[in-house]
Amino acid sequence: MTFPDNVNLRGSVYLVAGASGGIGKSLSTLLHSLNATVVLVDLSTELLVDLVDDLSKSNPNAPKPQVFAADISSESSLKDLTTWYSAHFQHINGLVNCVGLLRTGESLKPISETSLSEWETIINVNLTGTFLLNRAFIPIMQKQRFGDIINISSVSGTQGRAFDGPYCSSKFGIIGLSESIAAEVSSSGIRVQCLLPDAVNTDLWLQNGSTSIQPSLMMTSENVASVILYMLQLPADIYMLNPIIAPMKRPKRRRNNN
């Protein structure tokens, strides 16, 4: 997906959570290339240092990316983030949550062998983290009467997969949560959308190991970033309802095919 040469996001501020990961990194790179101010959020500043250097070198005329270390599954951490954000920025154009955790270990596990700790870890990062992050920035957007929120779910949020019960449950939940929030805040000029990618060639998907789809049959994180940008640039009075995106190289997955 390409964009006209006249697209210029200078003056716009976008916060990308999970900015050091595959989709988050590609989205941050794309936004920076279009002169947006990008706030990079991840678990630690160290994860983002190299990204800041790369972005600054790739487009030195764009505003320097800003960095904040935060755990989106922590209420206190997000309170610190919003306090810092309000002290440094007058507005926010968009919030994109790219944080995601597939599983806590490398091995696939049936639900009968999944510990409560493993369940809670994945739910806390993916679903509770989405709730807390959205909740933290909605008051800022309500005050300014505009803003975009995009939460990343998955095709696994529409069809359960064997051995990934916690992940699928969290992704189902993100869809419902996003729809609920969208209905609540649309009257304030806030648009909430949820994107459902199929397999993306990122480190997260590669946790599937030998069961994983071949990288040549996956989407790239740059593909997904382009779709996110498109969603952010839609006219203010329309939105995309839970779009599913998938690579054309691979046949559509059937319900009885894991």
PDB file of C-alpha atoms in Angstrom:
ATOM      1  CA  MET A   1       0.000   0.000   0.000  1.00  0.00           C
ATOM      2  CA  THR A   2       1.382   3.408  -0.965  1.00  0.00           C
ATOM      3  CA  PHE A   3       0.349   6.926  -0.023  1.00  0.00           C
ATOM      4  CA  PRO A   4       0.434  10.196  -1.966  1.00  0.00           C
ATOM      5  CA  ASP A   5       3.618  12.196  -1.737  1.00  0.00           C
ATOM      6  CA  ASN A   6       1.684  15.087  -0.167  1.00  0.00           C
ATOM      7  CA  VAL A   7       0.756  13.145   3.010  1.00  0.00           C
ATOM      8  CA  ASN A   8       2.427  15.097   5.791  1.00  0.00           C
ATOM      9  CA  LEU A   9       1.625  14.440   9.441  1.00  0.00           C
ATOM     10  CA  ARG A  10       3.711  17.251  10.902  1.00  0.00           C
ATOM     11  CA  GLY A  11       1.953  18.648  13.944  1.00  0.00           C
ATOM     12  CA  SER A  12       0.221  15.331  14.651  1.00  0.00           C
ATOM     13  CA  VAL A  13       1.149  13.259  17.692  1.00  0.00           C
ATOM     14  CA  TYR A  14       0.766   9.492  17.732  1.00  0.00           C
ATOM     15  CA  LEU A  15       1.486   7.150  20.613  1.00  0.00           C
ATOM     16  CA  VAL A  16       2.520   3.626  19.653  1.00  0.00           C
ATOM     17  CA  ALA A  17       2.506   1.054  22.448  1.00  0.00           C
ATOM     18  CA  GLY A  18       4.721  -1.951  21.817  1.00  0.00           C
ATOM     19  CA  ALA A  19       6.869   0.219  19.583  1.00  0.00           C
ATOM     20  CA  SER A  20       9.920  -2.037  19.634  1.00  0.00           C
ATOM     21  CA  GLY A  21       8.009  -5.055  18.254  1.00  0.00           C
ATOM     22  CA  GLY A  22       7.376  -5.976  14.636  1.00  0.00           C
ATOM     23  CA  ILE A  23       4.134  -4.115  13.860  1.00  0.00           C
ATOM     24  CA  GLY A  24       4.825  -1.325  16.347  1.00  0.00           C
ATOM     25  CA  LYS A  25       8.300  -0.707  14.951  1.00  0.00           C
ATOM     26  CA  SER A  26       7.075  -0.627  11.356  1.00  0.00           C
ATOM     27  CA  LEU A  27       4.210   1.712  12.251  1.00  0.00           C
ATOM     28  CA  SER A  28       6.528   4.041  14.172  1.00  0.00           C
ATOM     29  CA  THR A  29       8.883   4.109  11.190  1.00  0.00           C
ATOM     30  CA  LEU A  30       6.052   4.921   8.800  1.00  0.00           C
ATOM     31  CA  LEU A  31       4.601   7.695  10.964  1.00  0.00           C
ATOM     32  CA  HIS A  32       8.046   9.227  11.469  1.00  0.00           C
ATOM     33  CA  SER A  33       8.710   9.154   7.725  1.00  0.00           C
ATOM     34  CA  LEU A  34       5.589  11.300   7.314  1.00  0.00           C
ATOM     35  CA  ASN A  35       6.871  13.843   9.860  1.00  0.00           C
ATOM     36  CA  ALA A  36       4.573  12.939  12.721  1.00  0.00           C
ATOM     37  CA  THR A  37       5.688  13.248  16.319  1.00  0.00           C
ATOM     38  CA  VAL A  38       5.835   9.653  17.520  1.00  0.00           C
ATOM     39  CA  VAL A  39       5.745   8.673  21.188  1.00  0.00           C
ATOM     40  CA  LEU A  40       7.348   5.259  21.540  1.00  0.00           C
ATOM     41  CA  VAL A  41       6.142   3.186  24.491  1.00  0.00           C
ATOM     42  CA  ASP A  42       7.501  -0.178  25.553  1.00  0.00           C
ATOM     43  CA  LEU A  43       8.589  -2.033  28.670  1.00  0.00           C
ATOM     44  CA  SER A  44      11.987  -0.366  28.903  1.00  0.00           C
ATOM     45  CA  THR A  45      13.791   2.560  27.339  1.00  0.00           C
ATOM     46  CA  GLU A  46      16.656   0.279  26.320  1.00  0.00           C
ATOM     47  CA  LEU A  47      14.356  -1.545  23.916  1.00  0.00           C
ATOM     48  CA  LEU A  48      13.748   1.706  22.052  1.00  0.00           C
ATOM     49  CA  VAL A  49      17.177   3.366  21.965  1.00  0.00           C
ATOM     50  CA  ASP A  50      18.256   1.831  18.669  1.00  0.00           C
ATOM     51  CA  LEU A  51      14.863   2.574  17.118  1.00  0.00           C
ATOM     52  CA  VAL A  52      15.111   6.253  18.043  1.00  0.00           C
ATOM     53  CA  ASP A  53      18.570   6.440  16.463  1.00  0.00           C
ATOM     54  CA  ASP A  54      17.387   4.714  13.293  1.00  0.00           C
ATOM     55  CA  LEU A  55      14.328   6.933  12.943  1.00  0.00           C
ATOM     56  CA  SER A  56      16.289  10.135  13.545  1.00  0.00           C
ATOM     57  CA  LYS A  57      18.803   9.159  10.869  1.00  0.00           C
ATOM     58  CA  SER A  58      16.155   8.103   8.361  1.00  0.00           C
ATOM     59  CA  ASN A  59      14.273  11.416   8.536  1.00  0.00           C
ATOM     60  CA  PRO A  60      16.283  14.044  10.422  1.00  0.00           C
ATOM     61  CA  ASN A  61      13.752  16.737   9.503  1.00  0.00           C
ATOM     62  CA  ALA A  62      10.952  15.071  11.447  1.00  0.00           C
ATOM     63  CA  PRO A  63      10.365  15.780  15.139  1.00  0.00           C
ATOM     64  CA  LYS A  64      12.555  13.593  17.323  1.00  0.00           C
ATOM     65  CA  PRO A  65      10.670  10.536  18.598  1.00  0.00           C
ATOM     66  CA  GLN A  66       9.908  10.589  22.302  1.00  0.00           C
ATOM     67  CA  VAL A  67      10.297   7.559  24.548  1.00  0.00           C
ATOM     68  CA  PHE A  68       8.544   6.413  27.699  1.00  0.00           C
ATOM     69  CA  ALA A  69       8.972   3.077  29.465  1.00  0.00           C
ATOM     70  CA  ALA A  70       5.645   1.665  30.629  1.00  0.00           C
ATOM     71  CA  ASP A  71       3.993  -1.659  31.354  1.00  0.00           C
ATOM     72  CA  ILE A  72       0.508  -1.319  29.892  1.00  0.00           C
ATOM     73  CA  SER A  73      -0.800  -4.075  32.155  1.00  0.00           C
ATOM     74  CA  SER A  74       0.096  -1.936  35.195  1.00  0.00           C
ATOM     75  CA  GLU A  75      -2.378   0.716  36.324  1.00  0.00           C
ATOM     76  CA  SER A  76       0.285   2.717  38.160  1.00  0.00           C
ATOM     77  CA  SER A  77       2.634   2.597  35.176  1.00  0.00           C
ATOM     78  CA  LEU A  78      -0.050   4.010  32.904  1.00  0.00           C
ATOM     79  CA  LYS A  79      -0.838   6.740  35.398  1.00  0.00           C
ATOM     80  CA  ASP A  80       2.822   7.771  35.187  1.00  0.00           C
ATOM     81  CA  LEU A  81       2.599   7.686  31.391  1.00  0.00           C
ATOM     82  CA  THR A  82      -0.443   9.955  31.175  1.00  0.00           C
ATOM     83  CA  THR A  83       1.039  12.383  33.708  1.00  0.00           C
ATOM     84  CA  TRP A  84       4.239  12.589  31.666  1.00  0.00           C
ATOM     85  CA  TYR A  85       2.309  12.853  28.402  1.00  0.00           C
ATOM     86  CA  SER A  86       0.096  15.708  29.601  1.00  0.00           C
ATOM     87  CA  ALA A  87       3.187  17.602  30.755  1.00  0.00           C
ATOM     88  CA  HIS A  88       4.855  17.320  27.344  1.00  0.00           C
ATOM     89  CA  PHE A  89       2.034  17.437  24.778  1.00  0.00           C
ATOM     90  CA  GLN A  90      -1.049  19.556  24.250  1.00  0.00           C
ATOM     91  CA  HIS A  91      -2.981  16.959  22.275  1.00  0.00           C
ATOM     92  CA  ILE A  92      -2.941  13.422  20.888  1.00  0.00           C
ATOM     93  CA  ASN A  93      -4.122  12.507  17.406  1.00  0.00           C
ATOM     94  CA  GLY A  94      -3.918   8.765  17.720  1.00  0.00           C
ATOM     95  CA  LEU A  95      -3.177   5.872  20.033  1.00  0.00           C
ATOM     96  CA  VAL A  96      -2.260   2.479  18.575  1.00  0.00           C
ATOM     97  CA  ASN A  97      -1.838  -0.539  20.826  1.00  0.00           C
ATOM     98  CA  CYS A  98       0.515  -3.069  19.226  1.00  0.00           C
ATOM     99  CA  VAL A  99       1.400  -4.883  22.459  1.00  0.00           C
ATOM    100  CA  GLY A 100       0.800  -8.619  22.292  1.00  0.00           C
ATOM    101  CA  LEU A 101       1.864 -11.858  23.948  1.00  0.00           C
ATOM    102  CA  LEU A 102       1.232 -15.213  22.272  1.00  0.00           C
ATOM    103  CA  ARG A 103       2.286 -17.537  25.083  1.00  0.00           C
ATOM    104  CA  THR A 104       4.595 -17.572  28.074  1.00  0.00           C
ATOM    105  CA  GLY A 105       6.764 -20.466  26.874  1.00  0.00           C
ATOM    106  CA  GLU A 106       7.816 -22.058  23.624  1.00  0.00           C
ATOM    107  CA  SER A 107       5.736 -25.233  23.855  1.00  0.00           C
ATOM    108  CA  LEU A 108       2.111 -25.606  22.832  1.00  0.00           C
ATOM    109  CA  LYS A 109      -0.143 -26.628  25.707  1.00  0.00           C
ATOM    110  CA  PRO A 110      -3.682 -27.966  25.910  1.00  0.00           C
ATOM    111  CA  ILE A 111      -5.961 -26.050  28.230  1.00  0.00           C
ATOM    112  CA  SER A 112      -5.811 -28.943  30.731  1.00  0.00           C
ATOM    113  CA  GLU A 113      -2.099 -28.254  31.198  1.00  0.00           C
ATOM    114  CA  THR A 114      -2.266 -24.463  31.196  1.00  0.00           C
ATOM    115  CA  SER A 115      -1.536 -22.981  34.606  1.00  0.00           C
ATOM    116  CA  LEU A 116      -3.512 -20.116  36.094  1.00  0.00           C
ATOM    117  CA  SER A 117      -0.318 -18.064  36.056  1.00  0.00           C
ATOM    118  CA  GLU A 118       0.115 -18.578  32.307  1.00  0.00           C
ATOM    119  CA  TRP A 119      -3.533 -17.712  31.688  1.00  0.00           C
ATOM    120  CA  GLU A 120      -3.378 -14.551  33.787  1.00  0.00           C
ATOM    121  CA  THR A 121      -0.126 -13.363  32.222  1.00  0.00           C
ATOM    122  CA  ILE A 122      -1.495 -13.478  28.682  1.00  0.00           C
ATOM    123  CA  ILE A 123      -4.886 -12.037  29.613  1.00  0.00           C
ATOM    124  CA  ASN A 124      -3.246  -9.244  31.629  1.00  0.00           C
ATOM    125  CA  VAL A 125      -0.919  -8.183  28.825  1.00  0.00           C
ATOM    126  CA  ASN A 126      -3.299  -8.500  25.884  1.00  0.00           C
ATOM    127  CA  LEU A 127      -6.766  -7.742  27.236  1.00  0.00           C
ATOM    128  CA  THR A 128      -6.313  -5.944  30.557  1.00  0.00           C
ATOM    129  CA  GLY A 129      -3.472  -3.937  29.005  1.00  0.00           C
ATOM    130  CA  THR A 130      -5.750  -2.831  26.177  1.00  0.00           C
ATOM    131  CA  PHE A 131      -8.421  -1.820  28.688  1.00  0.00           C
ATOM    132  CA  LEU A 132      -5.984   0.161  30.843  1.00  0.00           C
ATOM    133  CA  LEU A 133      -4.280   1.883  27.918  1.00  0.00           C
ATOM    134  CA  ASN A 134      -7.551   2.920  26.306  1.00  0.00           C
ATOM    135  CA  ARG A 135      -8.971   4.063  29.632  1.00  0.00           C
ATOM    136  CA  ALA A 136      -5.877   6.142  30.347  1.00  0.00           C
ATOM    137  CA  PHE A 137      -6.069   8.231  27.169  1.00  0.00           C
ATOM    138  CA  ILE A 138      -9.804   8.496  26.595  1.00  0.00           C
ATOM    139  CA  PRO A 139     -10.168  11.442  29.042  1.00  0.00           C
ATOM    140  CA  ILE A 140      -7.490  13.368  27.120  1.00  0.00           C
ATOM    141  CA  MET A 141      -9.309  12.722  23.843  1.00  0.00           C
ATOM    142  CA  GLN A 142     -12.692  13.568  25.356  1.00  0.00           C
ATOM    143  CA  LYS A 143     -11.348  16.910  26.534  1.00  0.00           C
ATOM    144  CA  GLN A 144      -9.990  17.780  23.092  1.00  0.00           C
ATOM    145  CA  ARG A 145     -13.072  16.277  21.353  1.00  0.00           C
ATOM    146  CA  PHE A 146     -11.166  14.188  18.827  1.00  0.00           C
ATOM    147  CA  GLY A 147      -8.747  11.292  18.537  1.00  0.00           C
ATOM    148  CA  ASP A 148      -8.205   7.871  17.038  1.00  0.00           C
ATOM    149  CA  ILE A 149      -7.674   4.608  18.894  1.00  0.00           C
ATOM    150  CA  ILE A 150      -6.684   1.417  17.112  1.00  0.00           C
ATOM    151  CA  ASN A 151      -6.396  -1.845  19.017  1.00  0.00           C
ATOM    152  CA  ILE A 152      -4.758  -4.860  17.417  1.00  0.00           C
ATOM    153  CA  SER A 153      -6.669  -8.111  17.780  1.00  0.00           C
ATOM    154  CA  SER A 154      -6.179 -11.104  15.455  1.00  0.00           C
ATOM    155  CA  VAL A 155      -8.029 -13.560  13.267  1.00  0.00           C
ATOM    156  CA  SER A 156      -7.639 -15.725  16.370  1.00  0.00           C
ATOM    157  CA  GLY A 157     -10.188 -13.366  17.891  1.00  0.00           C
ATOM    158  CA  THR A 158     -12.820 -14.731  15.528  1.00  0.00           C
ATOM    159  CA  GLN A 159     -11.899 -18.423  15.551  1.00  0.00           C
ATOM    160  CA  GLY A 160     -10.364 -20.376  18.398  1.00  0.00           C
ATOM    161  CA  ARG A 161      -7.181 -22.343  17.749  1.00  0.00           C
ATOM    162  CA  ALA A 162      -6.179 -25.501  19.547  1.00  0.00           C
ATOM    163  CA  PHE A 163      -3.487 -25.072  22.211  1.00  0.00           C
ATOM    164  CA  ASP A 164      -3.800 -21.278  22.296  1.00  0.00           C
ATOM    165  CA  GLY A 165      -6.828 -20.825  24.557  1.00  0.00           C
ATOM    166  CA  PRO A 166      -5.473 -17.864  26.555  1.00  0.00           C
ATOM    167  CA  TYR A 167      -4.306 -15.994  23.461  1.00  0.00           C
ATOM    168  CA  CYS A 168      -7.524 -16.563  21.532  1.00  0.00           C
ATOM    169  CA  SER A 169      -9.607 -15.574  24.544  1.00  0.00           C
ATOM    170  CA  SER A 170      -7.695 -12.329  24.913  1.00  0.00           C
ATOM    171  CA  LYS A 171      -8.071 -11.498  21.227  1.00  0.00           C
ATOM    172  CA  PHE A 172     -11.813 -12.250  21.270  1.00  0.00           C
ATOM    173  CA  GLY A 173     -12.006  -9.926  24.269  1.00  0.00           C
ATOM    174  CA  ILE A 174     -10.171  -7.086  22.529  1.00  0.00           C
ATOM    175  CA  ILE A 175     -12.797  -7.067  19.774  1.00  0.00           C
ATOM    176  CA  GLY A 176     -15.683  -6.862  22.230  1.00  0.00           C
ATOM    177  CA  LEU A 177     -13.916  -4.270  24.357  1.00  0.00           C
ATOM    178  CA  SER A 178     -13.121  -2.099  21.335  1.00  0.00           C
ATOM    179  CA  GLU A 179     -16.715  -2.248  20.110  1.00  0.00           C
ATOM    180  CA  SER A 180     -17.996  -1.300  23.555  1.00  0.00           C
ATOM    181  CA  ILE A 181     -15.613   1.636  23.913  1.00  0.00           C
ATOM    182  CA  ALA A 182     -16.404   2.805  20.378  1.00  0.00           C
ATOM    183  CA  ALA A 183     -20.104   2.966  21.217  1.00  0.00           C
ATOM    184  CA  GLU A 184     -19.378   4.940  24.382  1.00  0.00           C
ATOM    185  CA  VAL A 185     -17.047   7.611  23.007  1.00  0.00           C
ATOM    186  CA  SER A 186     -18.156   8.261  19.429  1.00  0.00           C
ATOM    187  CA  SER A 187     -20.279  11.208  20.563  1.00  0.00           C
ATOM    188  CA  SER A 188     -17.079  12.827  21.844  1.00  0.00           C
ATOM    189  CA  GLY A 189     -15.501  12.701  18.390  1.00  0.00           C
ATOM    190  CA  ILE A 190     -13.304   9.715  19.264  1.00  0.00           C
ATOM    191  CA  ARG A 191     -13.011   6.880  16.780  1.00  0.00           C
ATOM    192  CA  VAL A 192     -12.113   3.416  18.072  1.00  0.00           C
ATOM    193  CA  GLN A 193     -11.214   0.730  15.557  1.00  0.00           C
ATOM    194  CA  CYS A 194      -9.919  -2.811  15.883  1.00  0.00           C
ATOM    195  CA  LEU A 195      -7.696  -4.511  13.294  1.00  0.00           C
ATOM    196  CA  LEU A 196      -7.561  -8.299  12.898  1.00  0.00           C
ATOM    197  CA  PRO A 197      -4.410  -9.426  11.096  1.00  0.00           C
ATOM    198  CA  ASP A 198      -3.752 -12.981  10.005  1.00  0.00           C
ATOM    199  CA  ALA A 199      -0.201 -14.347  10.322  1.00  0.00           C
ATOM    200  CA  VAL A 200       2.453 -11.629  10.297  1.00  0.00           C
ATOM    201  CA  ASN A 201       6.159 -12.371   9.958  1.00  0.00           C
ATOM    202  CA  THR A 202       7.192 -11.125  13.387  1.00  0.00           C
ATOM    203  CA  ASP A 203       9.050 -12.592  16.353  1.00  0.00           C
ATOM    204  CA  LEU A 204       5.727 -13.138  18.117  1.00  0.00           C
ATOM    205  CA  TRP A 205       4.343 -15.391  15.396  1.00  0.00           C
ATOM    206  CA  LEU A 206       7.642 -17.264  15.122  1.00  0.00           C
ATOM    207  CA  GLN A 207       7.049 -18.517  18.672  1.00  0.00           C
ATOM    208  CA  ASN A 208       4.977 -21.164  16.927  1.00  0.00           C
ATOM    209  CA  GLY A 209       8.241 -22.785  15.837  1.00  0.00           C
ATOM    210  CA  SER A 210       7.969 -25.695  13.438  1.00  0.00           C
ATOM    211  CA  THR A 211       4.177 -25.416  13.397  1.00  0.00           C
ATOM    212  CA  SER A 212       4.395 -21.893  12.032  1.00  0.00           C
ATOM    213  CA  ILE A 213       3.388 -20.908   8.516  1.00  0.00           C
ATOM    214  CA  GLN A 214       6.316 -20.285   6.201  1.00  0.00           C
ATOM    215  CA  PRO A 215       7.430 -16.620   6.309  1.00  0.00           C
ATOM    216  CA  SER A 216       6.935 -16.321   2.540  1.00  0.00           C
ATOM    217  CA  LEU A 217       3.223 -16.965   3.075  1.00  0.00           C
ATOM    218  CA  MET A 218       2.797 -14.332   5.796  1.00  0.00           C
ATOM    219  CA  MET A 219       2.208 -10.614   5.706  1.00  0.00           C
ATOM    220  CA  THR A 220       5.024  -8.277   6.593  1.00  0.00           C
ATOM    221  CA  SER A 221       4.761  -5.875   9.495  1.00  0.00           C
ATOM    222  CA  GLU A 222       5.139  -3.058   6.955  1.00  0.00           C
ATOM    223  CA  ASN A 223       1.948  -4.282   5.235  1.00  0.00           C
ATOM    224  CA  VAL A 224       0.057  -4.103   8.521  1.00  0.00           C
ATOM    225  CA  ALA A 225       1.483  -0.667   9.353  1.00  0.00           C
ATOM    226  CA  SER A 226       0.205   0.648   6.021  1.00  0.00           C
ATOM    227  CA  VAL A 227      -3.303  -0.583   6.800  1.00  0.00           C
ATOM    228  CA  ILE A 228      -3.168   1.049  10.242  1.00  0.00           C
ATOM    229  CA  LEU A 229      -2.143   4.344   8.665  1.00  0.00           C
ATOM    230  CA  TYR A 230      -5.018   4.043   6.216  1.00  0.00           C
ATOM    231  CA  MET A 231      -7.417   3.524   9.119  1.00  0.00           C
ATOM    232  CA  LEU A 232      -6.001   6.564  10.900  1.00  0.00           C
ATOM    233  CA  GLN A 233      -6.466   8.698   7.772  1.00  0.00           C
ATOM    234  CA  LEU A 234     -10.089   7.770   7.078  1.00  0.00           C
ATOM    235  CA  PRO A 235     -12.595  10.641   6.975  1.00  0.00           C
ATOM    236  CA  ALA A 236     -13.632  11.508  10.513  1.00  0.00           C
ATOM    237  CA  ASP A 237     -17.246  10.394  10.073  1.00  0.00           C
ATOM    238  CA  ILE A 238     -16.558   6.774   9.054  1.00  0.00           C
ATOM    239  CA  TYR A 239     -14.688   3.816  10.472  1.00  0.00           C
ATOM    240  CA  MET A 240     -13.728   0.273   9.542  1.00  0.00           C
ATOM    241  CA  LEU A 241     -15.622  -2.382  11.490  1.00  0.00           C
ATOM    242  CA  ASN A 242     -13.141  -5.027  12.642  1.00  0.00           C
ATOM    243  CA  PRO A 243     -11.383  -5.527   9.292  1.00  0.00           C
ATOM    244  CA  ILE A 244      -9.573  -8.818   8.773  1.00  0.00           C
ATOM    245  CA  ILE A 245      -6.418  -8.629   6.680  1.00  0.00           C
ATOM    246  CA  ALA A 246      -4.637 -11.659   5.263  1.00  0.00           C
ATOM    247  CA  PRO A 247      -1.960 -12.429   2.680  1.00  0.00           C
ATOM    248  CA  MET A 248      -3.151 -13.279  -0.821  1.00  0.00           C
ATOM    249  CA  LYS A 249      -0.496 -15.994  -1.144  1.00  0.00           C
ATOM    250  CA  ARG A 250      -2.196 -18.364   1.264  1.00  0.00           C
ATOM    251  CA  PRO A 251      -5.662 -19.930   0.942  1.00  0.00           C
ATOM    252  CA  LYS A 252      -8.295 -18.687   3.366  1.00  0.00           C
ATOM    253  CA  ARG A 253      -8.218 -20.659   6.608  1.00  0.00           C
ATOM    254  CA  ARG A 254     -11.167 -22.941   7.177  1.00  0.00           C
ATOM    255  CA  ARG A 255     -12.805 -23.429  10.539  1.00  0.00           C
ATOM    256  CA  ASN A 256     -11.778 -27.080  10.765  1.00  0.00           C
ATOM    257  CA  ASN A 257      -8.167 -26.420   9.818  1.00  0.00           C
ATOM    258  CA  ASN A 258      -5.846 -25.388  12.672  1.00  0.00           C
TER     259      ASN A 258
END
